[in-house]
Short mmCIF file of C-alpha atoms (C1' of nucleotides) in Angstrom, two decimals:
data_model
loop_
_atom_site.label_atom_id
_atom_site.label_comp_id
_atom_site.label_asym_id
_atom_site.label_seq_id
_atom_site.Cartn_x
_atom_site.Cartn_y
_atom_site.Cartn_z
CA UNK U 161 30.23 -4.15 97.64
CA UNK U 162 27.41 -6.61 97.55
CA UNK U 163 29.28 -9.65 98.19
CA UNK U 164 26.12 -12.10 99.98
CA UNK U 165 25.62 -15.70 98.42
CA UNK U 166 22.56 -16.16 97.55
CA UNK U 167 21.25 -19.83 97.17
CA UNK U 168 17.24 -20.43 97.50
CA UNK U 169 15.58 -22.89 95.67
CA UNK U 170 18.61 -24.82 94.53
CA UNK U 171 17.63 -24.83 90.96
CA UNK U 172 20.57 -24.72 89.93
CA UNK U 173 21.98 -21.90 90.90
CA UNK U 174 25.11 -21.08 89.49
CA UNK U 175 26.22 -18.82 92.72
CA UNK U 176 28.20 -17.11 90.94
CA UNK U 177 32.10 -15.60 92.39
CA UNK U 178 32.49 -12.24 93.51
CA UNK U 179 34.44 -11.38 90.25
CA UNK U 180 30.87 -12.83 88.13
CA UNK U 181 28.78 -10.70 90.50
CA UNK U 182 30.76 -7.50 90.14
CA UNK U 183 30.52 -7.45 86.74
CA UNK U 184 26.24 -8.65 86.81
CA UNK U 185 25.60 -5.37 88.59
CA UNK U 186 27.92 -3.30 86.35
CA UNK U 187 25.58 -5.02 83.22
CA UNK U 188 22.45 -3.61 84.95
CA UNK U 189 24.04 -0.53 85.52
CA UNK U 190 24.72 -0.43 82.14
CA UNK U 191 21.57 -2.19 80.43
CA UNK U 192 19.08 1.08 83.49
CA UNK U 193 20.80 3.71 81.84
CA UNK U 194 21.53 3.38 78.03
CA UNK U 195 18.38 -0.07 77.40
CA UNK U 196 19.26 -2.97 75.09
CA UNK U 197 21.66 -1.16 73.53
CA UNK U 198 23.91 0.11 75.73
CA UNK U 199 25.24 -3.62 76.53
CA UNK U 200 26.95 -4.60 74.46
CA UNK U 201 30.59 -7.38 75.51
CA UNK U 202 32.76 -4.43 74.13
CA UNK U 203 31.11 -2.17 77.04
CA UNK U 204 30.67 -4.21 79.80
CA UNK U 205 34.57 -5.57 80.36
CA UNK U 206 34.96 -1.69 79.93
CA UNK U 207 32.17 -1.30 82.55
CA UNK U 208 32.98 -3.54 84.84
CA UNK U 209 37.59 -3.70 84.41
CA UNK U 210 37.57 -7.17 82.94
CA UNK U 211 38.32 -8.74 79.65
CA UNK U 212 35.50 -10.28 77.11
CA UNK U 213 37.55 -13.08 76.94
CA UNK U 214 36.64 -13.49 80.54
CA UNK U 215 32.90 -12.32 80.34
CA UNK U 216 32.61 -15.60 76.92
CA UNK U 217 34.44 -17.14 79.73
CA UNK U 218 32.06 -17.38 82.33
CA UNK U 219 28.79 -16.93 80.64
CA UNK U 220 29.30 -18.60 76.89
CA UNK U 221 27.61 -16.31 75.07
CA UNK U 222 25.38 -13.14 75.48
CA UNK U 223 22.73 -15.22 75.93
CA UNK U 224 24.06 -17.09 78.38
CA UNK U 225 25.53 -13.12 80.07
CA UNK U 226 21.59 -11.69 79.33
CA UNK U 227 20.10 -15.40 81.11
CA UNK U 228 22.26 -14.44 84.39
CA UNK U 229 21.51 -11.42 84.54
CA UNK U 230 17.37 -12.25 84.99
CA UNK U 231 18.09 -15.03 87.56
CA UNK U 232 20.94 -12.93 89.12
CA UNK U 233 18.01 -9.50 89.51
CA UNK U 234 15.23 -12.02 90.76
CA UNK U 235 17.69 -13.70 93.27
CA UNK U 236 17.76 -10.02 95.07
CA UNK U 237 13.65 -8.57 95.05
CA UNK U 238 13.61 -11.34 97.79
CA UNK U 239 9.51 -12.33 98.33
CA UNK U 240 8.46 -13.30 102.00
CA UNK U 241 6.01 -16.03 101.90
CA UNK U 242 4.29 -13.94 104.27
CA UNK U 243 1.35 -15.26 106.45
CA UNK U 244 1.03 -18.80 106.88
CA UNK U 245 0.22 -18.60 110.01
CA UNK U 246 -3.53 -17.39 111.44
CA UNK U 247 -4.58 -13.52 111.56
CA UNK U 248 -7.22 -10.87 112.20
CA UNK U 249 -9.77 -9.59 109.73
CA UNK U 250 -6.90 -6.37 109.64
CA UNK U 251 -3.63 -7.72 109.94
CA UNK U 252 -4.62 -10.01 106.71
CA UNK U 253 -6.26 -6.82 104.97
CA UNK U 254 -2.52 -5.63 105.99
CA UNK U 255 -1.06 -7.99 104.38
CA UNK U 256 -2.89 -7.14 101.48
CA UNK U 257 -2.00 -3.38 101.72
CA UNK U 258 2.43 -4.60 101.86
CA UNK U 259 1.95 -7.19 99.69
CA UNK U 260 0.84 -3.46 96.24
CA UNK U 261 2.69 -2.37 98.27
CA UNK U 262 6.33 -4.46 97.72
CA UNK U 263 4.76 -4.98 94.13
CA UNK U 264 3.82 -1.44 92.53
CA UNK U 265 7.87 -0.69 94.15
CA UNK U 266 9.92 -3.72 92.23
CA UNK U 267 7.51 -2.99 89.23
CA UNK U 268 8.85 0.55 89.06
CA UNK U 269 12.24 0.10 90.08
CA UNK U 270 14.12 0.54 87.88
CA UNK U 271 15.99 -2.04 87.72
CA UNK U 272 13.37 -4.36 87.05
CA UNK U 273 11.68 -2.08 83.87
CA UNK U 274 15.01 -2.47 82.32
CA UNK U 275 15.25 -5.98 82.36
CA UNK U 276 11.50 -6.16 81.23
CA UNK U 277 12.35 -4.48 79.12
CA UNK U 278 14.85 -6.62 77.40
CA UNK U 279 12.88 -9.37 77.98
CA UNK U 280 10.34 -7.57 75.74
CA UNK U 281 11.81 -6.45 73.54
CA UNK U 282 13.88 -9.63 72.50
CA UNK U 283 10.86 -11.23 72.39
CA UNK U 284 9.45 -12.74 69.71
CA UNK U 285 6.21 -14.68 68.83
CA UNK U 286 8.41 -17.58 68.49
CA UNK U 287 11.41 -16.38 70.63
CA UNK U 288 11.11 -15.48 74.10
CA UNK U 289 13.36 -17.62 76.07
CA UNK U 290 14.12 -14.13 78.54
CA UNK U 291 10.84 -13.36 78.58
CA UNK U 292 10.29 -16.96 79.69
CA UNK U 293 12.89 -16.30 82.40
CA UNK U 294 11.99 -13.91 83.58
CA UNK U 295 7.83 -14.59 84.02
CA UNK U 296 9.40 -17.49 85.63
CA UNK U 297 11.35 -16.38 88.47
CA UNK U 298 9.64 -13.08 88.24
CA UNK U 299 5.34 -13.21 87.61
CA UNK U 300 5.25 -16.72 89.10
CA UNK U 301 7.46 -15.97 91.79
CA UNK U 302 4.53 -12.84 92.50
CA UNK U 303 1.26 -15.25 91.94
CA UNK U 304 1.88 -17.79 93.87
CA UNK U 305 3.59 -15.61 97.22
CA UNK U 306 0.25 -14.02 96.58
CA UNK U 307 -1.79 -16.60 95.56
CA UNK U 308 -0.72 -18.32 99.29
CA UNK U 309 -2.13 -15.66 100.70
CA UNK U 310 -5.34 -14.96 99.42
CA UNK U 311 -6.38 -18.61 100.11
CA UNK U 312 -5.83 -17.89 103.43
CA UNK U 313 -7.33 -15.13 103.91
CA UNK U 314 -10.04 -17.13 101.87
CA UNK U 315 -9.96 -20.16 104.13
CA UNK U 316 -10.10 -17.68 107.17
CA UNK U 317 -13.77 -16.95 105.66
CA UNK U 318 -12.62 -13.07 104.81
CA UNK U 319 -13.46 -13.45 101.48
CA UNK U 320 -14.55 -15.55 99.01
CA UNK U 321 -14.31 -16.27 95.52
CA UNK U 322 -14.53 -19.46 93.53
CA UNK U 323 -11.44 -19.23 91.22
CA UNK U 324 -8.08 -17.91 93.54
CA UNK U 325 -6.38 -17.30 89.85
CA UNK U 326 -8.63 -14.71 88.74
CA UNK U 327 -8.98 -13.18 91.51
CA UNK U 328 -5.14 -13.17 91.87
CA UNK U 329 -6.15 -11.41 88.90
CA UNK U 330 -8.37 -9.26 89.86
CA UNK U 331 -6.35 -8.37 93.07
CA UNK U 332 -3.57 -7.63 90.53
CA UNK U 333 -5.12 -5.52 87.58
CA UNK U 334 -6.50 -2.84 90.97
CA UNK U 335 -2.91 -2.88 92.92
CA UNK U 336 -0.11 -2.56 89.40
CA UNK U 337 -3.67 -0.84 86.29
CA UNK U 338 -1.72 0.37 83.45
CA UNK U 339 1.05 1.30 85.20
CA UNK U 340 3.40 -1.25 84.25
CA UNK U 341 3.29 -1.06 80.36
CA UNK U 342 3.59 3.25 80.66
CA UNK U 343 6.45 2.64 82.91
CA UNK U 344 8.50 0.52 80.13
CA UNK U 345 6.86 2.66 77.68
CA UNK U 346 8.85 5.19 79.21
CA UNK U 347 6.45 7.27 80.77
CA UNK U 348 6.37 9.44 84.12
CA UNK U 349 4.20 8.98 86.66
CA UNK U 350 1.83 11.67 87.78
CA UNK U 351 2.68 13.13 91.19
CA UNK U 352 -0.38 11.49 93.07
CA UNK U 353 -0.21 8.15 91.36
CA UNK U 354 3.60 7.85 92.71
CA UNK U 355 1.57 7.88 96.15
CA UNK U 356 2.59 3.84 95.92
CA UNK U 357 1.10 3.51 99.65
CA UNK U 358 -2.12 5.09 99.05
CA UNK U 359 -2.20 3.57 95.70
CA UNK U 360 -1.86 -0.14 97.94
CA UNK U 361 -4.72 0.58 100.76
CA UNK U 362 -6.83 1.83 97.56
CA UNK U 363 -6.55 -1.11 95.25
CA UNK U 364 -6.89 -3.11 98.65
CA UNK U 365 -10.37 -1.74 99.32
CA UNK U 366 -11.20 -2.87 96.57
CA UNK U 367 -10.59 -6.21 96.16
CA UNK U 368 -12.34 -6.57 100.10
CA UNK U 369 -15.59 -4.52 98.46
CA UNK U 370 -15.26 -7.20 95.28
CA UNK U 371 -14.41 -10.15 97.62
CA UNK U 372 -15.42 -9.44 101.22
CA UNK U 373 -17.48 -12.32 102.89
CA UNK U 374 -18.01 -10.00 105.51
CA UNK U 375 -21.32 -7.98 104.76
CA UNK U 376 -24.71 -8.71 103.67
CA UNK U 377 -23.31 -7.81 100.40
CA UNK U 378 -23.79 -9.99 97.34
CA UNK U 379 -21.22 -12.81 97.12
CA UNK U 380 -19.07 -12.34 94.99
CA UNK U 381 -21.92 -14.65 92.14
CA UNK U 382 -20.27 -14.94 88.75
CA UNK U 383 -22.67 -13.46 86.44
CA UNK U 384 -22.99 -16.50 84.99
CA UNK U 385 -24.92 -15.61 82.36
CA UNK U 386 -23.03 -12.91 80.45
CA UNK C 79 13.28 17.95 48.43
CA UNK C 80 10.45 17.63 51.07
CA UNK C 81 8.46 17.79 48.60
CA UNK C 82 6.81 14.34 49.44
CA UNK C 83 3.41 13.15 49.83
CA UNK C 84 4.45 13.22 53.05
CA UNK C 85 1.38 16.64 54.57
CA UNK C 86 0.90 15.95 57.92
CA UNK C 87 -2.64 17.17 57.83
CA UNK C 88 -3.16 18.28 61.89
CA UNK C 89 -3.45 15.73 64.08
CA UNK C 90 -4.93 14.06 61.05
CA UNK C 91 -3.69 11.21 58.89
CA UNK C 92 -0.12 11.52 57.03
CA UNK C 93 -2.25 10.10 53.70
CA UNK C 94 0.88 8.07 53.10
CA UNK C 95 0.83 7.12 48.87
CA UNK C 96 -0.27 3.82 47.88
CA UNK C 97 3.39 1.66 47.49
CA UNK C 98 4.08 4.01 51.37
CA UNK C 99 1.20 2.12 53.02
CA UNK C 100 2.63 -0.99 51.05
CA UNK C 101 5.58 -0.83 52.40
CA UNK C 102 4.50 0.20 55.63
CA UNK C 103 2.43 -3.41 55.75
CA UNK C 104 4.81 -5.16 54.39
CA UNK C 105 6.86 -4.25 57.74
CA UNK C 106 5.04 -4.41 60.29
CA UNK C 107 3.91 -8.30 58.84
CA UNK C 108 8.12 -7.88 59.12
CA UNK C 109 7.61 -6.55 62.29
CA UNK C 110 4.82 -8.94 63.85
CA UNK C 111 7.30 -12.81 62.79
CA UNK C 112 10.14 -11.94 63.70
CA UNK C 113 10.43 -8.44 65.91
CA UNK C 114 12.83 -5.75 65.81
CA UNK C 115 15.24 -8.01 64.59
CA UNK C 116 13.62 -9.47 61.13
CA UNK C 117 13.57 -5.36 59.85
CA UNK C 118 16.18 -4.62 58.30
CA UNK C 119 15.73 -2.56 55.27
CA UNK C 120 17.45 -5.41 53.37
CA UNK C 121 14.29 -7.38 54.63
CA UNK C 122 12.11 -4.94 53.77
CA UNK C 123 13.23 -3.80 50.49
CA UNK C 124 13.02 -7.94 49.96
CA UNK C 125 10.11 -8.20 51.59
CA UNK C 126 7.81 -5.49 49.82
CA UNK C 127 9.40 -5.49 46.26
CA UNK C 128 11.11 -1.71 46.34
CA UNK C 129 14.37 -0.72 46.85
CA UNK C 130 16.08 0.58 49.54
CA UNK C 131 16.83 4.27 48.90
CA UNK C 132 13.32 4.34 48.04
CA UNK C 133 12.76 3.48 52.08
CA UNK C 134 15.01 5.90 53.03
CA UNK C 135 13.74 8.05 50.78
CA UNK C 136 10.62 8.10 52.25
CA UNK C 137 10.13 7.94 55.58
CA UNK C 138 14.31 9.77 56.63
CA UNK C 139 15.89 6.49 57.57
CA UNK C 140 14.94 3.98 60.18
CA UNK C 141 13.57 5.80 63.09
CA UNK C 142 11.79 7.68 60.56
CA UNK C 143 10.08 4.39 59.33
CA UNK C 144 9.65 2.65 62.79
CA UNK C 145 7.83 6.25 63.72
CA UNK C 146 5.86 5.70 60.24
CA UNK C 147 4.79 2.23 60.81
CA UNK C 148 3.51 3.86 65.28
CA UNK C 149 1.13 6.29 63.18
CA UNK C 150 0.28 3.90 60.30
CA UNK C 151 -1.12 0.90 62.67
CA UNK C 152 -2.05 3.66 65.04
CA UNK C 153 -4.61 4.91 61.95
CA UNK C 154 -6.30 1.47 61.55
CA UNK C 155 -6.66 1.37 64.57
CA UNK C 156 -9.72 3.59 64.68
CA UNK C 157 -12.06 4.46 68.40
CA UNK C 158 -15.37 4.40 67.61
CA UNK C 159 -15.95 7.59 69.50
CA UNK C 160 -20.14 6.09 71.07
CA UNK C 161 -21.76 7.32 73.87
CA UNK C 162 -22.16 10.10 73.32
CA UNK C 163 -25.78 10.84 73.61
CA UNK C 164 -28.18 10.11 75.69
CA UNK C 165 -28.94 6.01 76.81
CA UNK C 166 -30.41 3.82 79.08
CA UNK C 167 -27.93 1.99 82.28
CA UNK C 168 -28.55 -1.21 79.77
CA UNK C 169 -27.00 0.75 76.61
CA UNK C 170 -24.47 2.25 79.59
CA UNK C 171 -23.23 -0.63 80.14
CA UNK C 172 -23.40 -2.26 76.71
CA UNK C 173 -21.03 0.17 76.39
CA UNK C 174 -18.20 -0.10 78.34
CA UNK C 175 -18.46 -3.73 78.02
CA UNK C 176 -17.40 -3.57 74.18
CA UNK C 177 -15.08 -1.08 74.82
CA UNK C 178 -13.90 -3.53 76.94
CA UNK C 179 -14.32 -6.21 74.92
CA UNK C 180 -12.10 -4.27 72.33
CA UNK C 181 -9.18 -3.22 74.64
CA UNK C 182 -9.06 -6.59 74.84
CA UNK C 183 -8.45 -6.81 71.21
CA UNK C 184 -7.34 -4.39 70.06
CA UNK C 185 -3.70 -5.44 73.13
CA UNK C 186 -4.00 -8.74 72.86
CA UNK C 187 -3.24 -8.31 68.63
CA UNK C 188 0.15 -9.69 67.09
CA UNK C 189 0.95 -6.15 65.49
CA UNK C 190 -0.29 -4.08 68.68
CA UNK C 191 1.92 -6.74 70.54
CA UNK C 192 4.80 -6.74 67.48
CA UNK C 193 4.28 -2.88 67.89
CA UNK C 194 4.49 -1.80 71.53
CA UNK C 195 7.19 -5.10 71.59
CA UNK C 196 9.76 -2.24 69.85
CA UNK C 197 8.47 0.61 71.43
CA UNK C 198 9.07 -0.32 75.01
CA UNK C 199 11.96 -2.63 73.86
CA UNK C 200 14.01 0.15 72.61
CA UNK C 201 13.24 2.85 74.84
CA UNK C 202 14.96 3.44 77.94
CA UNK C 203 15.14 6.10 81.21
CA UNK C 204 16.70 8.51 78.36
CA UNK C 205 15.07 7.69 75.30
CA UNK C 206 12.05 6.25 74.44
CA UNK C 207 10.72 8.40 72.23
CA UNK C 208 8.97 5.84 70.17
CA UNK C 209 7.84 5.05 73.45
CA UNK C 210 5.89 8.53 74.19
CA UNK C 211 4.99 8.12 70.34
CA UNK C 212 3.06 5.01 71.25
CA UNK C 213 1.53 6.69 74.00
CA UNK C 214 0.29 9.24 72.09
CA UNK C 215 -1.38 7.05 69.17
CA UNK C 216 -2.62 4.18 71.20
CA UNK C 217 -2.98 4.99 74.88
CA UNK C 218 -4.14 8.00 75.08
CA UNK C 219 -7.02 8.23 72.35
CA UNK C 220 -8.64 4.53 74.56
CA UNK C 221 -7.90 7.10 77.22
CA UNK C 222 -10.10 10.15 76.45
CA UNK C 223 -12.52 7.58 74.79
CA UNK C 224 -12.88 5.62 77.35
CA UNK C 225 -13.27 9.29 79.20
CA UNK C 226 -16.13 10.29 78.14
CA UNK C 227 -18.08 7.24 78.09
CA UNK C 228 -17.96 7.23 81.79
CA UNK C 229 -18.06 10.14 82.52
CA UNK C 230 -21.36 9.89 79.72
CA UNK C 231 -22.14 7.57 82.65
CA UNK C 232 -21.73 9.69 85.40
CA UNK C 233 -23.76 12.27 84.35
CA UNK C 234 -26.38 9.72 84.18
CA UNK C 235 -26.44 9.11 86.80
CA UNK C 236 -25.44 5.88 86.64
CA UNK C 237 -22.53 5.11 88.45
CA UNK C 238 -20.08 8.05 90.74
CA UNK C 239 -16.43 8.79 91.47
CA UNK C 240 -14.82 11.89 92.69
CA UNK C 241 -11.56 11.32 89.64
CA UNK C 242 -11.70 9.94 86.73
CA UNK C 243 -8.77 9.41 85.42
CA UNK C 244 -8.28 6.72 88.16
CA UNK C 245 -11.34 5.49 87.85
CA UNK C 246 -10.69 4.35 84.01
CA UNK C 247 -7.25 3.16 85.26
CA UNK C 248 -9.59 0.59 87.89
CA UNK C 249 -11.72 0.03 85.46
CA UNK C 250 -8.39 -0.50 82.43
CA UNK C 251 -6.44 -2.37 85.57
CA UNK C 252 -10.42 -4.02 86.06
CA UNK C 253 -10.59 -5.55 81.93
CA UNK C 254 -6.83 -5.97 81.20
CA UNK C 255 -5.28 -7.59 83.99
CA UNK C 256 -1.64 -8.66 83.47
CA UNK C 257 -2.65 -10.10 81.05
CA UNK C 258 -0.45 -7.30 78.30
CA UNK C 259 2.46 -7.69 79.94
CA UNK C 260 2.32 -11.37 79.80
CA UNK C 261 1.28 -11.54 76.16
CA UNK C 262 4.30 -8.86 75.60
CA UNK C 263 6.47 -11.17 77.28
CA UNK C 264 5.46 -13.93 75.08
CA UNK C 265 3.50 -15.90 77.72
CA UNK C 266 0.15 -17.69 75.77
CA UNK C 267 -3.40 -17.46 77.37
CA UNK C 268 -5.05 -19.90 78.80
CA UNK C 269 -7.76 -21.34 76.94
CA UNK C 270 -10.60 -19.45 79.81
CA UNK C 271 -8.98 -15.89 79.61
CA UNK C 272 -9.33 -16.20 75.28
CA UNK C 273 -13.07 -15.33 76.22
CA UNK C 274 -12.95 -11.85 75.77
CA UNK C 275 -16.06 -11.61 75.87
CA UNK C 276 -16.91 -13.24 78.87
CA UNK C 277 -13.80 -11.28 80.31
CA UNK C 278 -14.66 -7.55 79.24
CA UNK C 279 -18.00 -8.44 80.87
CA UNK C 280 -17.53 -9.69 84.02
CA UNK C 281 -14.56 -6.81 83.87
CA UNK C 282 -17.76 -4.57 83.07
CA UNK C 283 -19.50 -6.08 86.30
CA UNK C 284 -17.20 -5.33 88.79
CA UNK C 285 -16.54 -1.67 87.70
CA UNK C 286 -20.68 -1.58 88.38
CA UNK C 287 -20.14 -3.02 91.20
CA UNK C 288 -17.41 -0.36 92.53
CA UNK C 289 -18.20 2.16 91.07
CA UNK C 290 -22.56 1.72 90.40
CA UNK C 291 -24.80 4.31 92.44
CA UNK C 292 -28.08 2.98 92.20
CA UNK C 293 -30.43 2.79 95.29
CA UNK C 294 -31.19 -1.29 94.55
CA UNK C 295 -26.26 -1.92 95.72
CA UNK C 296 -26.49 1.17 98.54
CA UNK C 297 -24.72 4.17 96.95
CA UNK C 298 -20.99 2.11 96.74
CA UNK C 299 -18.64 5.26 98.73
CA UNK C 300 -15.58 4.60 97.56
CA UNK C 301 -13.72 4.57 100.45
CA UNK C 302 -11.72 8.10 99.25
CA UNK C 303 -10.96 9.24 102.39
CA UNK C 304 -8.31 6.45 102.34
"C1'" DG T 197 8.13 10.14 20.56
"C1'" DG T 198 11.32 12.13 23.83
"C1'" DA T 199 12.33 13.91 28.76
"C1'" DG T 200 12.29 13.98 33.01
"C1'" DA T 201 11.26 12.22 37.62
"C1'" DA T 202 10.32 7.27 39.97
"C1'" DC T 203 11.73 3.97 41.32
"C1'" DC T 204 13.41 -1.20 41.49
"C1'" DG T 205 17.83 -4.32 41.99
"C1'" DT T 206 22.19 -4.39 43.16
"C1'" DA T 207 26.81 -2.65 44.95
"C1'" DC T 208 28.79 -0.37 47.97
"C1'" DC T 209 31.59 1.65 52.54
"C1'" DG T 210 31.72 2.58 57.15
"C1'" DT T 211 30.81 2.08 61.32
"C1'" DA T 212 29.87 -0.98 65.65
"C1'" DC T 213 28.54 -5.52 67.46
"C1'" DG T 214 30.14 -10.40 68.82
"C1'" DG T 215 33.16 -13.85 69.08
"C1'" DT T 216 37.93 -15.54 69.33
"C1'" DA T 217 42.81 -14.87 69.37
"C1'" DC T 218 47.29 -13.72 72.21
"C1'" DG T 219 50.20 -11.25 75.07
"C1'" DC T 220 51.59 -9.94 79.61
"C1'" DA T 221 50.97 -9.55 84.52
"C1'" DA T 222 49.97 -11.14 89.22
"C1'" DA T 223 48.23 -14.27 91.85
"C1'" DT T 224 47.83 -19.09 93.17
"C1'" DT T 225 50.36 -23.71 93.42
"C1'" DT T 226 53.98 -27.39 93.82
"C1'" DA M 149 61.71 -19.85 92.43
"C1'" DA M 150 59.82 -22.73 88.76
"C1'" DA M 151 54.82 -24.06 86.83
"C1'" DT M 152 50.58 -23.32 86.90
"C1'" DT M 153 46.90 -20.58 86.81
"C1'" DT M 154 43.60 -16.62 86.23
"C1'" DG M 155 42.52 -12.79 83.97
"C1'" DC M 156 43.56 -7.60 81.99
"C1'" DG M 157 44.15 -5.56 78.38
"C1'" DT M 158 44.10 -5.46 73.17
"C1'" DA M 159 44.83 -6.66 68.47
"C1'" DC M 160 42.42 -9.55 65.14
"C1'" DC M 161 37.95 -11.35 62.16
"C1'" DG M 162 33.64 -12.23 59.96
"C1'" DT M 163 29.45 -11.00 59.84
"C1'" DA M 164 25.12 -8.00 59.85
"C1'" DC M 165 22.84 -3.87 59.47
"C1'" DG M 166 22.47 1.80 58.42
"C1'" DG M 167 22.73 4.29 54.94
"C1'" DT M 168 24.70 6.26 49.99
"C1'" DA M 169 25.66 5.94 45.31
"C1'" DC M 170 24.57 4.15 40.73
"C1'" DG M 171 22.54 1.46 36.20
"C1'" DG M 172 19.22 0.39 34.21
"C1'" DT M 173 14.22 0.72 33.32
"C1'" DT M 174 8.99 1.84 33.37
"C1'" DC M 175 6.03 5.44 34.13
"C1'" DT M 176 3.93 10.23 33.16
"C1'" DC M 177 3.77 14.72 31.12
"C1'" DC M 178 4.34 17.48 27.17
#
DNA sequence: GGAGAACCGTACCGTACGGTACGCAAATTT
DNA sequence: AAATTTGCGTACCGTACGGTACGGTTCTCC
C-alpha cells in the first residue's frame, strides 16, 4: 500500500493516517468501478473491512468523505513546476509538450474521470461545493503551472500574447479539444486519439503557430475589429 | 399495451402528445433547478399536475423518462444545416462564426448543462447509456453540421486539411476551450468570457490562421509530419 | 345519456441508503 | 493485570424514492 505521507500547501491537509488512507483508496476504487451509486457507506465499509461507525467518525458524513476523496486524489497528482530557469526555444517547446502530455494523461485517467463525474453529477446551479473543490484543487493548479510556463516563454521572447489567461485557455483547447467531456460521457477514444504523444506535439505546434513570435508571422493580432 | 403515442418514426421526432410535452418541460425545469436529486417522480407529478401513474404509463420507468428528456431537449436544439450552396470567403467565415456562437450558446445554456450533468453523473465505466444518448443526439449532430461546413470550405479552397475530424476537433477546442467542463463543475464565467460574439470571432480567426490556405498568409503547412 | 377510456390525487409497499447504537475483540496504556 | 481506547461487525431507525394500486372525476365517443 502506498502509505506515503504528503503534506503540501499547508492548507489544512488533515494528513490522514494509514487506515484512513486505505479507506480513501477503497472509496476511489469503488467510485471508479461503479460510479456514485456504488459509493455507499455500507459498501465502502465492506470493501475496506472497516465499520460504518469509523467512517463517520473520521469523515463526519458523506460530504466530508467526498471532500476528503477530492483532496486525497488531488494530492496524488503532483504537478512539478518545471520551467523556472532560463531555457532555450526547444526546451520551452519540450516543456509545453510535456505539460500537454501530462494533462491528457491526467484527464483521461479513470480516477480523475470518476471524480469529475461525481463532482459534476452532484453539481447544480445552486450547490456545487464539490465542483468548486475539484476546480480549486485540480484545475487551478494546472492553470498556475501552465501560466508560469507560458509566462516564462513570453519573457524569453518565444511567444507573444496580450492576455495570459486567454493564451492558456487556447492552449488548453488545442490540447484537450472535446476529449474530456466525451470521456466523461462514457465514450471511448478512437485509436488515433489515444496517441497522446502525437496529440501533445501537434497541439503545441499549433499553439506556437498562433502565438509564436519568431518569423515575420504576424504578431497574434487581437482582431479588435470583431 | 404499447399502443401509446410513442411512435418512433425512424430518426424523426418521437412526437409526444401535448400533455407529455408539458411533463417533459416540467421535468427539465426541475432538473435545471435542483439537479438530478430534485428530479423525482413524485416531485415531477406535483410540478406537472399529473399523476405518477401517468408518468410510468408514458415513459415506462425512470430511465425511460430520462431518455425521453434527452431526445426532447435534443429535438429542441435544431441545427440548421447552413453552408450547402457555394459561398464566398467572407460568407464562409461568417458561417463559421455563426456556428461557433451557436455552439457556445448551446453549451452554456442551463438546460444543456443540466442534461449533461445528469448524463455524466449517471455514467460510469460500464454503464453510460444516457451518455451515449447525449453524444448521439447532441454532440454527433453538431459534428455533422460543422463537418459539412468545413468540408464545403475546403472544397472551395478556403482552408486545407488532411483529417476532417481532427480539423473539427481543433475548431471545437478553439471555440469552447475549457469552458464546458468548468461550467459543468459549477463555475461562473468571467465577464470577458461571456462575450460569446467576440470569442466566436477570435476562435474562427485562429482556426483560419491554422488552416487557411489563401496566398497572402502562406499556406500553413499543418506540420502534419509530426 | 351512458359506457369506457384517460387521468388526477393519494395512499401504499418494498427497498436502499445515511446515520446511530451497541456488543465484543484486540491493542494500548497505566 | 486492570482499565481505557480503538475499531470491527451487526443490528437498528428514519426517511426518501421508485413503482403499484385504487377511488373518483373529467373527457370522448357512440
